[in-house]
PDB file of C-alpha atoms in Angstrom:
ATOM      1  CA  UNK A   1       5.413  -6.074   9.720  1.00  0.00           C
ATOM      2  CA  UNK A   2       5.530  -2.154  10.637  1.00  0.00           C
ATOM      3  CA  UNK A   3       2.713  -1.144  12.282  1.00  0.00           C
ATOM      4  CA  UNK A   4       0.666   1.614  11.013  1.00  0.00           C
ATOM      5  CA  UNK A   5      -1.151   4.040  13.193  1.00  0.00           C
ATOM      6  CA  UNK A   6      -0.571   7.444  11.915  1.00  0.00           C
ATOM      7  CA  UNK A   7       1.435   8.556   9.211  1.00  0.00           C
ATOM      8  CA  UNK A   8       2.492  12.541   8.005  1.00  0.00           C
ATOM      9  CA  UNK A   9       4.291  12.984   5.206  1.00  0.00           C
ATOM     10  CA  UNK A  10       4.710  14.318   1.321  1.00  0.00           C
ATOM     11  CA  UNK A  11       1.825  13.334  -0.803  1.00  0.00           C
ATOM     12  CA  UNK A  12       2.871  12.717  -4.424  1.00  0.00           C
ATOM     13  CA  UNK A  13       0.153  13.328  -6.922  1.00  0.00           C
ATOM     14  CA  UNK A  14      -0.224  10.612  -9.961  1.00  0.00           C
ATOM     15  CA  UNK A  15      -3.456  11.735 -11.518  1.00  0.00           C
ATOM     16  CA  UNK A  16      -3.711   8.807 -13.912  1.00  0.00           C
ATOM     17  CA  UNK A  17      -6.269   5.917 -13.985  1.00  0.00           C
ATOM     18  CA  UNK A  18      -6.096   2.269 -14.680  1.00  0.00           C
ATOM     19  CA  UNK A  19      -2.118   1.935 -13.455  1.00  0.00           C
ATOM     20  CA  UNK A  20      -1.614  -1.223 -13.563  1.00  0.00           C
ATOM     21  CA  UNK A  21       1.017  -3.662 -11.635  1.00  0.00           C
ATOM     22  CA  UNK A  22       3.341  -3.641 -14.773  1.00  0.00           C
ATOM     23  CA  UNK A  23       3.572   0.147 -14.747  1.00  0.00           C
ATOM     24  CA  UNK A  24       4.395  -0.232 -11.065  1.00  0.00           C
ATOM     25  CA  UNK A  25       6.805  -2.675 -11.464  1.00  0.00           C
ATOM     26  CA  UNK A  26       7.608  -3.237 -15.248  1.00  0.00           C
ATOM     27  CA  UNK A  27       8.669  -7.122 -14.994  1.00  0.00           C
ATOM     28  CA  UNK A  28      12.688  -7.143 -15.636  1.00  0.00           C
ATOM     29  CA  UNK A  29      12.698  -6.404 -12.101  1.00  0.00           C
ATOM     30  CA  UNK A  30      10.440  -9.715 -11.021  1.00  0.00           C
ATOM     31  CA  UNK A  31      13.650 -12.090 -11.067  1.00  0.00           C
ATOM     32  CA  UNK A  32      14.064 -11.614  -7.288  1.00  0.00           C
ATOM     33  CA  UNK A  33      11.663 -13.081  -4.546  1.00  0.00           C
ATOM     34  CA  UNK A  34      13.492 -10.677  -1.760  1.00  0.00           C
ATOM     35  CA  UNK A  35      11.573  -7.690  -0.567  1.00  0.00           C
ATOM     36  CA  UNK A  36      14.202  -5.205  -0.544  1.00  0.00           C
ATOM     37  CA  UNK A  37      15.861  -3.478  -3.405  1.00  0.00           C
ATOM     38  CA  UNK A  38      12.730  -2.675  -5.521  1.00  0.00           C
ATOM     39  CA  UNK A  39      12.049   1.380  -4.974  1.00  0.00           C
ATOM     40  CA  UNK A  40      14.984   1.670  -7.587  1.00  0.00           C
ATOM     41  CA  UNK A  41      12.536   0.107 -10.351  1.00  0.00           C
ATOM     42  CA  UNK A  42       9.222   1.367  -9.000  1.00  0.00           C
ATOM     43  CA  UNK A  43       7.706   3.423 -12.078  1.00  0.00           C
ATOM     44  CA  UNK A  44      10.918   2.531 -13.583  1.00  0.00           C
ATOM     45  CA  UNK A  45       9.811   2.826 -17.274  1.00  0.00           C
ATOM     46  CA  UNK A  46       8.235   6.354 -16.290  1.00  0.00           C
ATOM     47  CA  UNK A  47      10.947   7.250 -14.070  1.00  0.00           C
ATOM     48  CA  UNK A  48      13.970   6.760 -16.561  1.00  0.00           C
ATOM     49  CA  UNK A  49      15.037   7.516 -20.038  1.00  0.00           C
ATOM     50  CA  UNK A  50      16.224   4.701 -22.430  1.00  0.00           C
ATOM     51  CA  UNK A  51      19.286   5.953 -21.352  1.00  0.00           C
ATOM     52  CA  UNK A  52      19.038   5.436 -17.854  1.00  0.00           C
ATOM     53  CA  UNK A  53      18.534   8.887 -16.313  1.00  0.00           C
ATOM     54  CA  UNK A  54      16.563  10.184 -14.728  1.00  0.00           C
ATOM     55  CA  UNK A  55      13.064  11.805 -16.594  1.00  0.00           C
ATOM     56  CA  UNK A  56      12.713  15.029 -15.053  1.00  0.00           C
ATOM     57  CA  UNK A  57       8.997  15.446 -15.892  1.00  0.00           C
ATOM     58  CA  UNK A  58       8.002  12.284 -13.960  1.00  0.00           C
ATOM     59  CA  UNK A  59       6.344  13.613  -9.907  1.00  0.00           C
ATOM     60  CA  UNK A  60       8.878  10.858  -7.758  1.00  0.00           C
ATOM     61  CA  UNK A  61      12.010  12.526  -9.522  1.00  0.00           C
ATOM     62  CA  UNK A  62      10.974  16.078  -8.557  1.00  0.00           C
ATOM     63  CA  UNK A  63      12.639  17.446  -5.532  1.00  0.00           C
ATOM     64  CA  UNK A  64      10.046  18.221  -3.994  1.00  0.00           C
ATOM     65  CA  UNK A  65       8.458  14.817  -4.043  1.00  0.00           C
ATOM     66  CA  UNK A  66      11.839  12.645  -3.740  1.00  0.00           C
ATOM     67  CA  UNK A  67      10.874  11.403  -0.457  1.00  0.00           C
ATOM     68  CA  UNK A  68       7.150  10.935  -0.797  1.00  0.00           C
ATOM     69  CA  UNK A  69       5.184   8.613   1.848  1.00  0.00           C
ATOM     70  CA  UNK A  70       1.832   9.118  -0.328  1.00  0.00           C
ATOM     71  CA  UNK A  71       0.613   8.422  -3.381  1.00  0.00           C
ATOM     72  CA  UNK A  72      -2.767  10.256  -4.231  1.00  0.00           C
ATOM     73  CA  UNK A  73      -3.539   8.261  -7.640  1.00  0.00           C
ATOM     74  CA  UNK A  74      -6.443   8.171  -9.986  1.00  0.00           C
ATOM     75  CA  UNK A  75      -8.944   5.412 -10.335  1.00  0.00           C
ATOM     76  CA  UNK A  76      -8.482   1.788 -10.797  1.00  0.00           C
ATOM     77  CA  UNK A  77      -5.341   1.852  -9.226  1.00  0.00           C
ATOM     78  CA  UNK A  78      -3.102  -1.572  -9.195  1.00  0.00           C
ATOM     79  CA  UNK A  79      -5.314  -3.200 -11.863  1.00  0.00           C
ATOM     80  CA  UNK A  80      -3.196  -5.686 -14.236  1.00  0.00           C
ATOM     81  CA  UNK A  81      -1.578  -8.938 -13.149  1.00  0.00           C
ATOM     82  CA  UNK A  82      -1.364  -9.780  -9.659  1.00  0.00           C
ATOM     83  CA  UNK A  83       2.641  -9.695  -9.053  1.00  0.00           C
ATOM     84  CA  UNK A  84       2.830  -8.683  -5.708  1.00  0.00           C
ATOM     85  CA  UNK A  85       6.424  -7.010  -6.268  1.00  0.00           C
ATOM     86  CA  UNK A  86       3.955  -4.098  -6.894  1.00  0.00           C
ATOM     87  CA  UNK A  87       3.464  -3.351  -2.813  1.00  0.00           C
ATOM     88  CA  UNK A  88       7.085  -4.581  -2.241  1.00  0.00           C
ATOM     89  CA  UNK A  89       8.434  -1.700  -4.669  1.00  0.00           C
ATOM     90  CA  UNK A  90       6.344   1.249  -3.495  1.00  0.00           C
ATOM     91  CA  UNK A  91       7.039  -0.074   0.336  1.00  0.00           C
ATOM     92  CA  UNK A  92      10.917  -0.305  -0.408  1.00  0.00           C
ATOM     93  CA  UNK A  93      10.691   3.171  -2.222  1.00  0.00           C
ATOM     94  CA  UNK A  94       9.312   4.567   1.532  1.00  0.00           C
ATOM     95  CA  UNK A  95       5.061   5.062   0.593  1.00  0.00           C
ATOM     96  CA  UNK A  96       3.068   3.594   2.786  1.00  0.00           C
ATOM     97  CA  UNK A  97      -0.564   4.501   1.885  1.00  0.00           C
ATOM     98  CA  UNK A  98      -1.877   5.295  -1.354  1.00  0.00           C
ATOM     99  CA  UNK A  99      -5.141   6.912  -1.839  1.00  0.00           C
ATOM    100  CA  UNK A 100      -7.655   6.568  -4.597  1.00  0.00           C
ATOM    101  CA  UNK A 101     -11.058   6.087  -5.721  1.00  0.00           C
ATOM    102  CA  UNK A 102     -11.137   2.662  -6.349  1.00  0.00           C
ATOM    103  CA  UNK A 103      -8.226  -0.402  -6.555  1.00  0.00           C
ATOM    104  CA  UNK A 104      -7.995  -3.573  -8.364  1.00  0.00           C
ATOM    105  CA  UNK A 105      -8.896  -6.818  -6.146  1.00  0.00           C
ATOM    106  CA  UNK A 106      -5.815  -8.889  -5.408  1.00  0.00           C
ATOM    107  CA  UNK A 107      -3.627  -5.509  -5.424  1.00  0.00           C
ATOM    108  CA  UNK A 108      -5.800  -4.347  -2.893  1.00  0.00           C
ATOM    109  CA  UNK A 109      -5.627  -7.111  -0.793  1.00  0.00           C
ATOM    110  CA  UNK A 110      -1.280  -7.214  -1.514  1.00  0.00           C
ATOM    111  CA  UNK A 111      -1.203  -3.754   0.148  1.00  0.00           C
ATOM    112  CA  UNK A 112      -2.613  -5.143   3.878  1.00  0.00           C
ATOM    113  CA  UNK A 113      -0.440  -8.211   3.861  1.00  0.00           C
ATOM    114  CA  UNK A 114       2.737  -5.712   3.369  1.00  0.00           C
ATOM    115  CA  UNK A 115       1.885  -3.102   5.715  1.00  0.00           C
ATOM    116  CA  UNK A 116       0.678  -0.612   3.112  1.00  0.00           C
ATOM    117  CA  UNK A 117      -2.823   1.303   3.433  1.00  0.00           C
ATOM    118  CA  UNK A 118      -4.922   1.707   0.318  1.00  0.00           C
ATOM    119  CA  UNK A 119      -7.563   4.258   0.998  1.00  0.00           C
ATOM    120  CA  UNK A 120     -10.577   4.659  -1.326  1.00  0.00           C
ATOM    121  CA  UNK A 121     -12.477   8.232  -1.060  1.00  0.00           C
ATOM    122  CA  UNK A 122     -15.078   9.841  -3.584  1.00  0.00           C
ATOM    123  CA  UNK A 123     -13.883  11.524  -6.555  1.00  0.00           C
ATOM    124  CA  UNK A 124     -14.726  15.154  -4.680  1.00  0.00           C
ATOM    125  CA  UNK A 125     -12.202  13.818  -2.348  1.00  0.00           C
ATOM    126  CA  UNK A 126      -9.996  12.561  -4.312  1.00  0.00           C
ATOM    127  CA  UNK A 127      -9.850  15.955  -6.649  1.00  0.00           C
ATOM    128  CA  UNK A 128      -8.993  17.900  -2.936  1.00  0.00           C
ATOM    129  CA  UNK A 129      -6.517  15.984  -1.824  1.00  0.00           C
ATOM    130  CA  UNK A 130      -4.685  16.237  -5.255  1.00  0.00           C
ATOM    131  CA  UNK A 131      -4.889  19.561  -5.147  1.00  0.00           C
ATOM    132  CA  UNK A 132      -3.340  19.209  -2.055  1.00  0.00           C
ATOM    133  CA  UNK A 133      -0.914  17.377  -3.372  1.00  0.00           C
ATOM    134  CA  UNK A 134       0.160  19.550  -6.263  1.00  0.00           C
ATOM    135  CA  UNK A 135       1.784  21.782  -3.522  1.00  0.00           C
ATOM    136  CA  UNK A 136       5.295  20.585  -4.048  1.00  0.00           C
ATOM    137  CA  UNK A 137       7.150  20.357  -0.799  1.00  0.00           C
ATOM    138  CA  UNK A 138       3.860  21.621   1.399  1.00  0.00           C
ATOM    139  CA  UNK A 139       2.156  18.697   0.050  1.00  0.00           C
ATOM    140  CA  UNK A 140       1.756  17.416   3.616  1.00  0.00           C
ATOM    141  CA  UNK A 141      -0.911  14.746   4.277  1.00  0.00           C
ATOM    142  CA  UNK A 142      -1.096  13.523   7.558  1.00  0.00           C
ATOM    143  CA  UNK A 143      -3.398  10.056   7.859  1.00  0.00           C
ATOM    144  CA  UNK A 144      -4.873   8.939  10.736  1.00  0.00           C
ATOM    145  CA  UNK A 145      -5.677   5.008  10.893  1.00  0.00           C
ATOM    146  CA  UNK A 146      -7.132   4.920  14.045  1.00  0.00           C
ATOM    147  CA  UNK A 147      -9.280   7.901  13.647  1.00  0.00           C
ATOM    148  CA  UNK A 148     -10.134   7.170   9.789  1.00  0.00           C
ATOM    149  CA  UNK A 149      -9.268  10.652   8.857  1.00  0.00           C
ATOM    150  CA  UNK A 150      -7.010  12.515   6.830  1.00  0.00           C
ATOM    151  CA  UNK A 151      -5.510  15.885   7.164  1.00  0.00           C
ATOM    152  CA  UNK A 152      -4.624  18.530   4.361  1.00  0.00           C
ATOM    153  CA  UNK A 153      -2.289  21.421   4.696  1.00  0.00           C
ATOM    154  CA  UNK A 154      -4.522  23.554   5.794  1.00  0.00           C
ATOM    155  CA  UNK A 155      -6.131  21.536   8.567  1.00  0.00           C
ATOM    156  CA  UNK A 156      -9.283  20.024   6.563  1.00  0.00           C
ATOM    157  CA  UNK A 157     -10.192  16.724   6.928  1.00  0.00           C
ATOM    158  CA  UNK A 158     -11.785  13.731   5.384  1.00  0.00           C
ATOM    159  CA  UNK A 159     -13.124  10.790   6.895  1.00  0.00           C
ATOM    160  CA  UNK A 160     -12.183   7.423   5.197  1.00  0.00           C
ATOM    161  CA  UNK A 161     -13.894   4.197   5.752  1.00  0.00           C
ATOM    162  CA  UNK A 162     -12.198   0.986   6.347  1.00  0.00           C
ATOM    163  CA  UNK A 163     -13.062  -2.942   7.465  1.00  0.00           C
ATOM    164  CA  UNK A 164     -12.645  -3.463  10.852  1.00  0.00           C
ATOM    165  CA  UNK A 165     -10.462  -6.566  10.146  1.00  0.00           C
ATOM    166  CA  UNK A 166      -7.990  -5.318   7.563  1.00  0.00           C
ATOM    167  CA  UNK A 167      -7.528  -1.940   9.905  1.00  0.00           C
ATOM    168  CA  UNK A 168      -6.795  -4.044  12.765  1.00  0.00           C
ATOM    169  CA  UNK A 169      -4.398  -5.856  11.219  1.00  0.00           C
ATOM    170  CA  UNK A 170      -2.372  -2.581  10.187  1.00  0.00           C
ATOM    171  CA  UNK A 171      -3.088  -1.449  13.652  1.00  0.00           C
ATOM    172  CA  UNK A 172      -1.147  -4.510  15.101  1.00  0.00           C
ATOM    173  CA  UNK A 173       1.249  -4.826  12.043  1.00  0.00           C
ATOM    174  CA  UNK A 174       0.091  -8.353  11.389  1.00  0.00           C
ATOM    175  CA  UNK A 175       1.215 -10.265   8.469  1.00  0.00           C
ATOM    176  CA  UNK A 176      -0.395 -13.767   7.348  1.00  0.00           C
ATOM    177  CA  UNK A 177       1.787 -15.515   9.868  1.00  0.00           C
ATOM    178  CA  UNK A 178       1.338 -13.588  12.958  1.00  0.00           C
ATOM    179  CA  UNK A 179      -2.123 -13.529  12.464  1.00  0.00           C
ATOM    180  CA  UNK A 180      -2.648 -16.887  12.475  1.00  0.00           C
ATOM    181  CA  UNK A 181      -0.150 -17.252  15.335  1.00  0.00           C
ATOM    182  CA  UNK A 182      -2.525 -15.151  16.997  1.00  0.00           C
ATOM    183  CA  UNK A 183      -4.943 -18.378  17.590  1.00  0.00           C
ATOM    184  CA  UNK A 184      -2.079 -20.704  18.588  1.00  0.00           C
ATOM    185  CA  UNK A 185      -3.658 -21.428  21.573  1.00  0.00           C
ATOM    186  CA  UNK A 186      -6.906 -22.536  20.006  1.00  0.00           C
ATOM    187  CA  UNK A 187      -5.288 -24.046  17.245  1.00  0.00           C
ATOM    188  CA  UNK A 188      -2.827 -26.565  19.951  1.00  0.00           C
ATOM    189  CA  UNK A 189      -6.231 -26.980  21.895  1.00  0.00           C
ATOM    190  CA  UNK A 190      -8.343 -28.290  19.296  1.00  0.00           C
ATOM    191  CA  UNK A 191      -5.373 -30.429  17.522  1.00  0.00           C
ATOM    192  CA  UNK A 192      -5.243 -31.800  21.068  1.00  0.00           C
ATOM    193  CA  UNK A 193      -8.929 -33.036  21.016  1.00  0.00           C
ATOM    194  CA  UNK A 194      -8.885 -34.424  17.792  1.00  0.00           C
ATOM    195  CA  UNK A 195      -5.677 -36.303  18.741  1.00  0.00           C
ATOM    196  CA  UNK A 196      -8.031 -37.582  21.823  1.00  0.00           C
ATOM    197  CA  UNK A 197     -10.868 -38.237  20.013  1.00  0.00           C
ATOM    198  CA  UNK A 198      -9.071 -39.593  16.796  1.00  0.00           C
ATOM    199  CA  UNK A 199      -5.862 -41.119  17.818  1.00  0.00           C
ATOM    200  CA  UNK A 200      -5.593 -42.978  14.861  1.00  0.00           C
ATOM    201  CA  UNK A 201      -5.522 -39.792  12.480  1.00  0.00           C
TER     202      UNK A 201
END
């Protein structure tokens, strides 16, 4: 997994609350268990006519925002099922940190196993960095993990807080695996003792 230590880029604005997984990623595109190929459907249902073009009106197919690496979002953010294709599309589509008042549980969680930063600020916050991010192409955010801080356009920043655990973890770009790879050693050593102790287990 990527490591994330600081990140500057476009900040898209979504003011909506209660998105929910399936608006993420409606579910024709949950046939595939790969990890790739999913920013084509992210917000597909908002992002395309019946048709299949693109809708104009919706922020990712703006110009301005075509490359986005933020999502400022409104509250209750990833509520719904618990697919995790959700973090999978908006990693594949290139955002890497989403900021809003408050997520939903299990999407939450989702974002730190995929090397994606969920961020939860007040609503005064929230309402300035949208603002910030209803500039169009200076929409710049720049987010600090190690620091806890984020950076507007015009050099203001907010602190963020964060547990200790799930930062490091982004810090070291630590999946599930590597984690627990990280206690090998005291994982071999105490299988070795039991094996002592117990040889007939």
């Amino acid at each position: 997994m990527e490591k994330f230590t600081k990140l500057t880029g476009v900040a898209a604005p979504l003011p909506v609350v209660n998105v929910d997984t399936d608006m993420i990623i409606p579910k024709d595109y949950l046939k595939t268990i790969k990890r790739t190929g999913l920013g084509k459907g992210l917000f597909a249902e908002a992002r395309y006519k019946e048709d299949g073009s693109e809708n104009p009106d919706f922020v990712l197919n703006k110009s301005a925002y075509r490359n986005a690496k933020i999502l400022v979002a409104g509250d209750n953010f990833g509520c719904g099922s618990s697919r995790e294709h959700a973090p999978w599309a908006l990693l594949d589509f290139g955002i890497r940190c989403v900021i809003s008042t408050s997520f939903a549980d299990i999407f939450y969680n989702n974002c730190f196993k995929n090397g994606i930063l969920p961020i939860v600020v007040s609503q005064e916050d929230l309402d300035k960095l949208m603002d910030d991010a209803e500039r169009g192409a200076n929409a710049i955010l720049s987010v600090d993990l190690e620091a806890q801080e984020i950076t507007g356009p015009d050099g203001g920043s907010i602190h963020f807080d964060i547990d200790p655990g799930r930062r490091h973890i982004l810090l070291e770009g630590l999946d599930d695996i590597a984690s627990t790879l990280k206690s090998d050693a005291v994982i071999g050593s105490f299988e070795n003792k039991i094996r002592t102790e117990r040889p007939w287990l």
